[in-house]
C-alpha positions as protocol buffer text, in pm:
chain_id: "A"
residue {
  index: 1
  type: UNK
  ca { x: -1476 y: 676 z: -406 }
}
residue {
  index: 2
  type: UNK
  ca { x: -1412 y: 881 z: -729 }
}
residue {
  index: 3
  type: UNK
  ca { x: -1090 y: 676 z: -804 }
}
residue {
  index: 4
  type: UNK
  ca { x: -1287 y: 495 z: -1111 }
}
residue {
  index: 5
  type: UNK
  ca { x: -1575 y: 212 z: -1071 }
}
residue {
  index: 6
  type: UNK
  ca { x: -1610 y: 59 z: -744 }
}
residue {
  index: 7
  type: UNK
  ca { x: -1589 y: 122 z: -385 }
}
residue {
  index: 8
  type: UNK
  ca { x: -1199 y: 211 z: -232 }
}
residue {
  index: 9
  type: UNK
  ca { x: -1034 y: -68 z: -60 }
}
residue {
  index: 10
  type: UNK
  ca { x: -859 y: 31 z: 255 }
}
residue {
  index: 11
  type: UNK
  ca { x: -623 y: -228 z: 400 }
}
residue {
  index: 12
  type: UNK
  ca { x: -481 y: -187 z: 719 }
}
residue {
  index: 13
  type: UNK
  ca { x: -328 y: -363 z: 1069 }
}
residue {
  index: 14
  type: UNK
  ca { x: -660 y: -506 z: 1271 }
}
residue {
  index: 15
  type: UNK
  ca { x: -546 y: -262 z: 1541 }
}
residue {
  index: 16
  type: UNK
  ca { x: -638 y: 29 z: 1292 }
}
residue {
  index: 17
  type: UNK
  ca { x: -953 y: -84 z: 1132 }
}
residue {
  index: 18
  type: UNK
  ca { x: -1144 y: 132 z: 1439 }
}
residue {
  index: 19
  type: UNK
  ca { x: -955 y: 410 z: 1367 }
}
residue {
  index: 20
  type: UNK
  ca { x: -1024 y: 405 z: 973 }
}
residue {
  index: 21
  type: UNK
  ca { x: -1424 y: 407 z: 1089 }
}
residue {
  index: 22
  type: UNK
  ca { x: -1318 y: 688 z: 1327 }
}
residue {
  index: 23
  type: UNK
  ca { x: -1199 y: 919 z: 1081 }
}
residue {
  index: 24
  type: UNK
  ca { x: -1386 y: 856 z: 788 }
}
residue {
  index: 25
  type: UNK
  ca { x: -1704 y: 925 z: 1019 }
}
residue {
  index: 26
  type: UNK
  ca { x: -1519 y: 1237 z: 1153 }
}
residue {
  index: 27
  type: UNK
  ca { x: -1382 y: 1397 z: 781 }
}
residue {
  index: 28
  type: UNK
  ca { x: -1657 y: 1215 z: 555 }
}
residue {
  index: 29
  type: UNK
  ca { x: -1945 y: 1156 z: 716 }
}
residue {
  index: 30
  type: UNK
  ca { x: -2151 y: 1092 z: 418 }
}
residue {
  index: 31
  type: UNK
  ca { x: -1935 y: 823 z: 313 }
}
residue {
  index: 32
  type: UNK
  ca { x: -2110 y: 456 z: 318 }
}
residue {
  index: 33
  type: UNK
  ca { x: -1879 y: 219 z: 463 }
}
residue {
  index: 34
  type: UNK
  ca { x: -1826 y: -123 z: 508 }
}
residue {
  index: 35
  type: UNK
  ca { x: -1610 y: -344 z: 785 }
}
residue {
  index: 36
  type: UNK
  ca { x: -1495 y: -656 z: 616 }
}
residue {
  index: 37
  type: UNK
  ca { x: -1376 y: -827 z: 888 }
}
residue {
  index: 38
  type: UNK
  ca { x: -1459 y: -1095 z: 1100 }
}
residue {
  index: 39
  type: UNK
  ca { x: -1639 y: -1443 z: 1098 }
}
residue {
  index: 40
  type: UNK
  ca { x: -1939 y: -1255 z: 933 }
}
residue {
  index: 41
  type: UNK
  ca { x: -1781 y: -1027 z: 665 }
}
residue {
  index: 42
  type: UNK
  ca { x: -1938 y: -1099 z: 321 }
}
residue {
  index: 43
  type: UNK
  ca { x: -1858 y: -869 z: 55 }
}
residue {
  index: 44
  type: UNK
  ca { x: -2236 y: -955 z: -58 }
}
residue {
  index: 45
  type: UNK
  ca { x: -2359 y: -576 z: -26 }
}
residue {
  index: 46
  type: UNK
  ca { x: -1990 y: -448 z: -115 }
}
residue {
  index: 47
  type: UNK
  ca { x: -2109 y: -218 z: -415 }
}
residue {
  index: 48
  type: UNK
  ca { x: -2334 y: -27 z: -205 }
}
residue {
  index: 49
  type: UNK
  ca { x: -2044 y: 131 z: 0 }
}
residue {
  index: 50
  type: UNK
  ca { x: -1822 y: 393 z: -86 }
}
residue {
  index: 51
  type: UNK
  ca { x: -1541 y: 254 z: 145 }
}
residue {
  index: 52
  type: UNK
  ca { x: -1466 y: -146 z: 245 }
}
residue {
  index: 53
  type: UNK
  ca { x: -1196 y: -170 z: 522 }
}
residue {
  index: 54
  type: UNK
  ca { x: -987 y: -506 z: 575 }
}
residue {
  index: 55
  type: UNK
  ca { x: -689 y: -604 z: 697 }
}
residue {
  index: 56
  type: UNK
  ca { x: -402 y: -783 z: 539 }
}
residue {
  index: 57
  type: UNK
  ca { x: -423 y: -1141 z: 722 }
}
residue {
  index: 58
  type: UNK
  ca { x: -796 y: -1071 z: 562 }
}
residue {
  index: 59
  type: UNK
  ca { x: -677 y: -994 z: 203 }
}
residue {
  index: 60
  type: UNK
  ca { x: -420 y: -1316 z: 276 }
}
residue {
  index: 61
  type: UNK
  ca { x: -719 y: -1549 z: 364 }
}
residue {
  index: 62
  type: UNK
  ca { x: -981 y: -1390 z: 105 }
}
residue {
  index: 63
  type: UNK
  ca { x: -746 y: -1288 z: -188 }
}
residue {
  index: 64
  type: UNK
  ca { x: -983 y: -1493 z: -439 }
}
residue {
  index: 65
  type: UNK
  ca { x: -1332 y: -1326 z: -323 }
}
residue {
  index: 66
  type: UNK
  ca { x: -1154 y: -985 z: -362 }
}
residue {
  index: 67
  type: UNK
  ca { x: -953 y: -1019 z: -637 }
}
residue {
  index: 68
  type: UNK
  ca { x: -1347 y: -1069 z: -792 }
}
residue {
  index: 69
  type: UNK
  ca { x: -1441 y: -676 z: -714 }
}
residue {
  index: 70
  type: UNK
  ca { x: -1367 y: -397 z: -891 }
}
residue {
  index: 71
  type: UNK
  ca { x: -1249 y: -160 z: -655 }
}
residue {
  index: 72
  type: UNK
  ca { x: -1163 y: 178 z: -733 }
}
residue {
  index: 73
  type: UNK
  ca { x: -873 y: 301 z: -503 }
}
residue {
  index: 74
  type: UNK
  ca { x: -671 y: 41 z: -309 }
}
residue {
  index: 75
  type: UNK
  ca { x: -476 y: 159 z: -25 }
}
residue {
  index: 76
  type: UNK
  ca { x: -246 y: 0 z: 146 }
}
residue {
  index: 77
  type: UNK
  ca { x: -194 y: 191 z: 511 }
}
residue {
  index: 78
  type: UNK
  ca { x: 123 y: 74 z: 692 }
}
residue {
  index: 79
  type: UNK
  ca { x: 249 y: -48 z: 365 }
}
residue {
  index: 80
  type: UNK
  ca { x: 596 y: -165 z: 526 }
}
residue {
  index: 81
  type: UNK
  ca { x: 369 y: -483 z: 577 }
}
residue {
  index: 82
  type: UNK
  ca { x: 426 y: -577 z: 213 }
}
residue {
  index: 83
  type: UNK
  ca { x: 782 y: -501 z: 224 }
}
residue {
  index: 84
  type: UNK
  ca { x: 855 y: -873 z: 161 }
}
residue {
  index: 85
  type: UNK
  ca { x: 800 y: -959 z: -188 }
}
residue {
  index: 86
  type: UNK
  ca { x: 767 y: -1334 z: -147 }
}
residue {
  index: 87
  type: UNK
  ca { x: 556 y: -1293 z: 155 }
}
residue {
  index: 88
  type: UNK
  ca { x: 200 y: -1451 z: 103 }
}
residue {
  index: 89
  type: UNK
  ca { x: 65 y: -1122 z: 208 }
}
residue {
  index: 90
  type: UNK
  ca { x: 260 y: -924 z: -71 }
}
residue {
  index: 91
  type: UNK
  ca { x: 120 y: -1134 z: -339 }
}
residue {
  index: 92
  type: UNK
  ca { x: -209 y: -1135 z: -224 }
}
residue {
  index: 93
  type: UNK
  ca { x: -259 y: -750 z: -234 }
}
residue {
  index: 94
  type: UNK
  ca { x: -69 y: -693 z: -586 }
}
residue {
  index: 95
  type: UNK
  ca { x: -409 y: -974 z: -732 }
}
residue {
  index: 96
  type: UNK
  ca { x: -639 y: -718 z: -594 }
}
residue {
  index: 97
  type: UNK
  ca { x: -772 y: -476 z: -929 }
}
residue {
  index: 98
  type: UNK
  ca { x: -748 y: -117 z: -857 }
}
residue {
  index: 99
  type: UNK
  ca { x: -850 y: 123 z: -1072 }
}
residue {
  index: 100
  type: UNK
  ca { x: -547 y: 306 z: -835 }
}
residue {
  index: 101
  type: UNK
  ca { x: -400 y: 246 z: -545 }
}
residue {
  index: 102
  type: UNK
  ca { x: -209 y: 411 z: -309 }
}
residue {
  index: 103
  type: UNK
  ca { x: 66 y: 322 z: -47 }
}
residue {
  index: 104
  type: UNK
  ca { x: 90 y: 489 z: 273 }
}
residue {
  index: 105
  type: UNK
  ca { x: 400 y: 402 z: 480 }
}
residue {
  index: 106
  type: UNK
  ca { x: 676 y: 610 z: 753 }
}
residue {
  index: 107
  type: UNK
  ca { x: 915 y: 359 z: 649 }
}
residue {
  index: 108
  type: UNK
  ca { x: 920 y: 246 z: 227 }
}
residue {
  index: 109
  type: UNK
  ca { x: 1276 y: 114 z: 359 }
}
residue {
  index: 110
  type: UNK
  ca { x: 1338 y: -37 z: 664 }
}
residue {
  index: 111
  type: UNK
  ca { x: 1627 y: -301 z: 609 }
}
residue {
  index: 112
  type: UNK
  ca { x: 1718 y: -340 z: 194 }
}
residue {
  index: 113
  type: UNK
  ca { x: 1631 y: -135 z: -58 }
}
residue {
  index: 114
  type: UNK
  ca { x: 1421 y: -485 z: -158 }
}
residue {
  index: 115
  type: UNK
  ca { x: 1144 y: -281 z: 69 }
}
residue {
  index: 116
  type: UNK
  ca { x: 1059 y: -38 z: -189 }
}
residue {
  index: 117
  type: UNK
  ca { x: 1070 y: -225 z: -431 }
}
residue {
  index: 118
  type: UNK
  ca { x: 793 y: -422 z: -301 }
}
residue {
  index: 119
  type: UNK
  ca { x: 578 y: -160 z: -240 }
}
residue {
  index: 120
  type: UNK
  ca { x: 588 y: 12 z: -557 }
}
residue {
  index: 121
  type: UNK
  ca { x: 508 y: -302 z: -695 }
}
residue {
  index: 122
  type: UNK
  ca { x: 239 y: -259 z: -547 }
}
residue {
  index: 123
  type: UNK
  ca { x: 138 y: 87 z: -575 }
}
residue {
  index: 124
  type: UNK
  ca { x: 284 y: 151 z: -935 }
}
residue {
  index: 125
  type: UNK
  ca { x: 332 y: -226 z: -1139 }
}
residue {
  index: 126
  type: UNK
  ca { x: 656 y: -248 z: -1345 }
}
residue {
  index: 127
  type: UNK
  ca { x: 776 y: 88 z: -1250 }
}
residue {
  index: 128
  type: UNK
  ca { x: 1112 y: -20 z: -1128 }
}
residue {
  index: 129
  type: UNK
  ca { x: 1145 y: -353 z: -1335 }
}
residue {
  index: 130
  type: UNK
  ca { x: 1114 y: -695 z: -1263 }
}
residue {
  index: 131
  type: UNK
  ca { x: 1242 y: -755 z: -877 }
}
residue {
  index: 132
  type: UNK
  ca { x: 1577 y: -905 z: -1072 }
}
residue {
  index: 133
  type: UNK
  ca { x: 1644 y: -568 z: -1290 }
}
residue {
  index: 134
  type: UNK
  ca { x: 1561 y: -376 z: -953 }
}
residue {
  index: 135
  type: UNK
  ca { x: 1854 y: -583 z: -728 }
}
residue {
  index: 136
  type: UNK
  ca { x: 2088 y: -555 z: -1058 }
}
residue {
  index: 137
  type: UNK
  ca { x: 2018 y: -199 z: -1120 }
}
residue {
  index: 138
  type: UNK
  ca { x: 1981 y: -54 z: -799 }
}
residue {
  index: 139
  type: UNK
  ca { x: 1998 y: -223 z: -483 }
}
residue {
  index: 140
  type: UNK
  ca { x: 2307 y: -401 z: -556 }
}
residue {
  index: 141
  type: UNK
  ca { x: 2509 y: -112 z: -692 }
}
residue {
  index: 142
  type: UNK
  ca { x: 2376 y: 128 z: -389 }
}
residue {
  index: 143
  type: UNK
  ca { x: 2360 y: -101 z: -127 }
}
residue {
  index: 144
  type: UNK
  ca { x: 2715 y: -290 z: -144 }
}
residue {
  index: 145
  type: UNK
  ca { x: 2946 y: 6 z: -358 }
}
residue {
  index: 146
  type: UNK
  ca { x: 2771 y: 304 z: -231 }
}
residue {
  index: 147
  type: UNK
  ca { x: 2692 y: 365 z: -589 }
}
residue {
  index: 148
  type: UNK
  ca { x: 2571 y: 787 z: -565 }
}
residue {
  index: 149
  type: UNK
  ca { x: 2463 y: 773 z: -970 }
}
residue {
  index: 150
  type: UNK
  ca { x: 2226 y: 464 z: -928 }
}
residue {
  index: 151
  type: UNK
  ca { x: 2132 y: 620 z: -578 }
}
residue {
  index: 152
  type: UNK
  ca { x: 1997 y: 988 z: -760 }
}
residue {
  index: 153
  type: UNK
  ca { x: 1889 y: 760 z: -1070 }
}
residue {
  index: 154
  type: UNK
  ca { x: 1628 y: 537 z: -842 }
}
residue {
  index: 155
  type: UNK
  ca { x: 1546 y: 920 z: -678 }
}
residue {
  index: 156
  type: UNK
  ca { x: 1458 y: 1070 z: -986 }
}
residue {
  index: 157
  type: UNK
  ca { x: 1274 y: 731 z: -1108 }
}
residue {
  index: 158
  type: UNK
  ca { x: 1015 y: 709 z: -794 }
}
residue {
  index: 159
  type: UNK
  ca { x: 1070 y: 1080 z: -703 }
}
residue {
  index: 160
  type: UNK
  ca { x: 728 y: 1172 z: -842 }
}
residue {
  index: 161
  type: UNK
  ca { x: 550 y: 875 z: -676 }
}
residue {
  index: 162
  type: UNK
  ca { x: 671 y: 943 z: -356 }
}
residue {
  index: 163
  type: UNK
  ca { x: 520 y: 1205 z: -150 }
}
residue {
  index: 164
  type: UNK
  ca { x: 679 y: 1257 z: 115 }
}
residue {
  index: 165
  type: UNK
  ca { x: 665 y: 1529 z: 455 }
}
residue {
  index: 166
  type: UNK
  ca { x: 939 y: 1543 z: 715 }
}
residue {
  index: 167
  type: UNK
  ca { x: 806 y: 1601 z: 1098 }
}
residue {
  index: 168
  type: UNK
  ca { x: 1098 y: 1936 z: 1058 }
}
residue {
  index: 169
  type: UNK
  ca { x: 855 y: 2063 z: 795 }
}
residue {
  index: 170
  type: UNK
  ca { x: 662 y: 2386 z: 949 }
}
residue {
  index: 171
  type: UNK
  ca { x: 407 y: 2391 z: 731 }
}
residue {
  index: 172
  type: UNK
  ca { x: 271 y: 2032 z: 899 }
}
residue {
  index: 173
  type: UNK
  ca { x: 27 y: 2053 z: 1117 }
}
residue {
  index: 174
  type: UNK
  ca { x: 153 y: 1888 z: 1452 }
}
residue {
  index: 175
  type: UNK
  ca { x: -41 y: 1548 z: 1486 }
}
């Protein structure tokens, strides 16, 4: 982790924890990392790994003990899990000190534009307001008028936050 001081902190869905160990072993084997998760996990040894993976009901249960770390990168894989605000999930991960962090998500809005607010809350603090401002400025305006202004204004706004890569794009690789 190069992020800043500290290990990165990947959070993910328990079914993808494996899959994080997979591919880190697989594209950076030299990489020292750490499974917090479980009955045993301890974050005792945590500064001696380059990557700690966890899962969100993890971060919900242990949000004290890792709010306590300083963690270089954060990422939050699957972010749509944090698209509730309110949820005790949501406020859990924005306690957690990142030097940066990063969300990784196919769908930033699934239902209300709410969604993305929540996770660039997350990813980039105070970016888009106060969750109030956001539904005032944006959501409302867009998601009840069809407001095209407020629409390009909240594009331009998170435009260079967002990267995103469309499965019609040639130049992806096929996954």
């Amino acid at each position: 982790s190069d992020a800043g001081d500290g290990p990165t902190l990947v959070i993910c869905p328990a079914s993808l924890v494996g899959n994080w160990q997979r591919e880190l072993a697989r594209f950076a084997p030299g990489l020292q990392v750490h499974r917090y998760h479980g009955a045993e996990r301890s974050l005792r040894d945590v500064g001696d790994h380059d990557v700690v993976v966890t899962t969100y009901g993890i971060v919900r249960r242990d949000a004290d003990p890792l709010a306590t770390h300083g963690w270089g990168l954060v990422v939050a894989d699957e972010a749509q899990q944090i698209k509730n605000p309110n949820s005790a999930t949501a406020r859990a991960i924005r306690r957690i000190p990142g030097t940066a962090r990063l969300a990784m998500t196919g769908t930033p809005v699934e239902n209300r534009l709410a969604d993305l607010w929540s996770i660039m809350e997350f990813a980039n603090p105070g970016l888009l307001g106060t969750a109030a401002d956001f539904k005032r400025r944006y959501a409302e305006p867009v998601e009840r008028h069809g407001d095209a202004p407020a629409a390009e204004r909240l594009r331009r706004i998170t435009g260079p936050f967002v990267l995103r890569r469309l499965k019609t794009d040639r130049s992806i690789i096929t996954d």
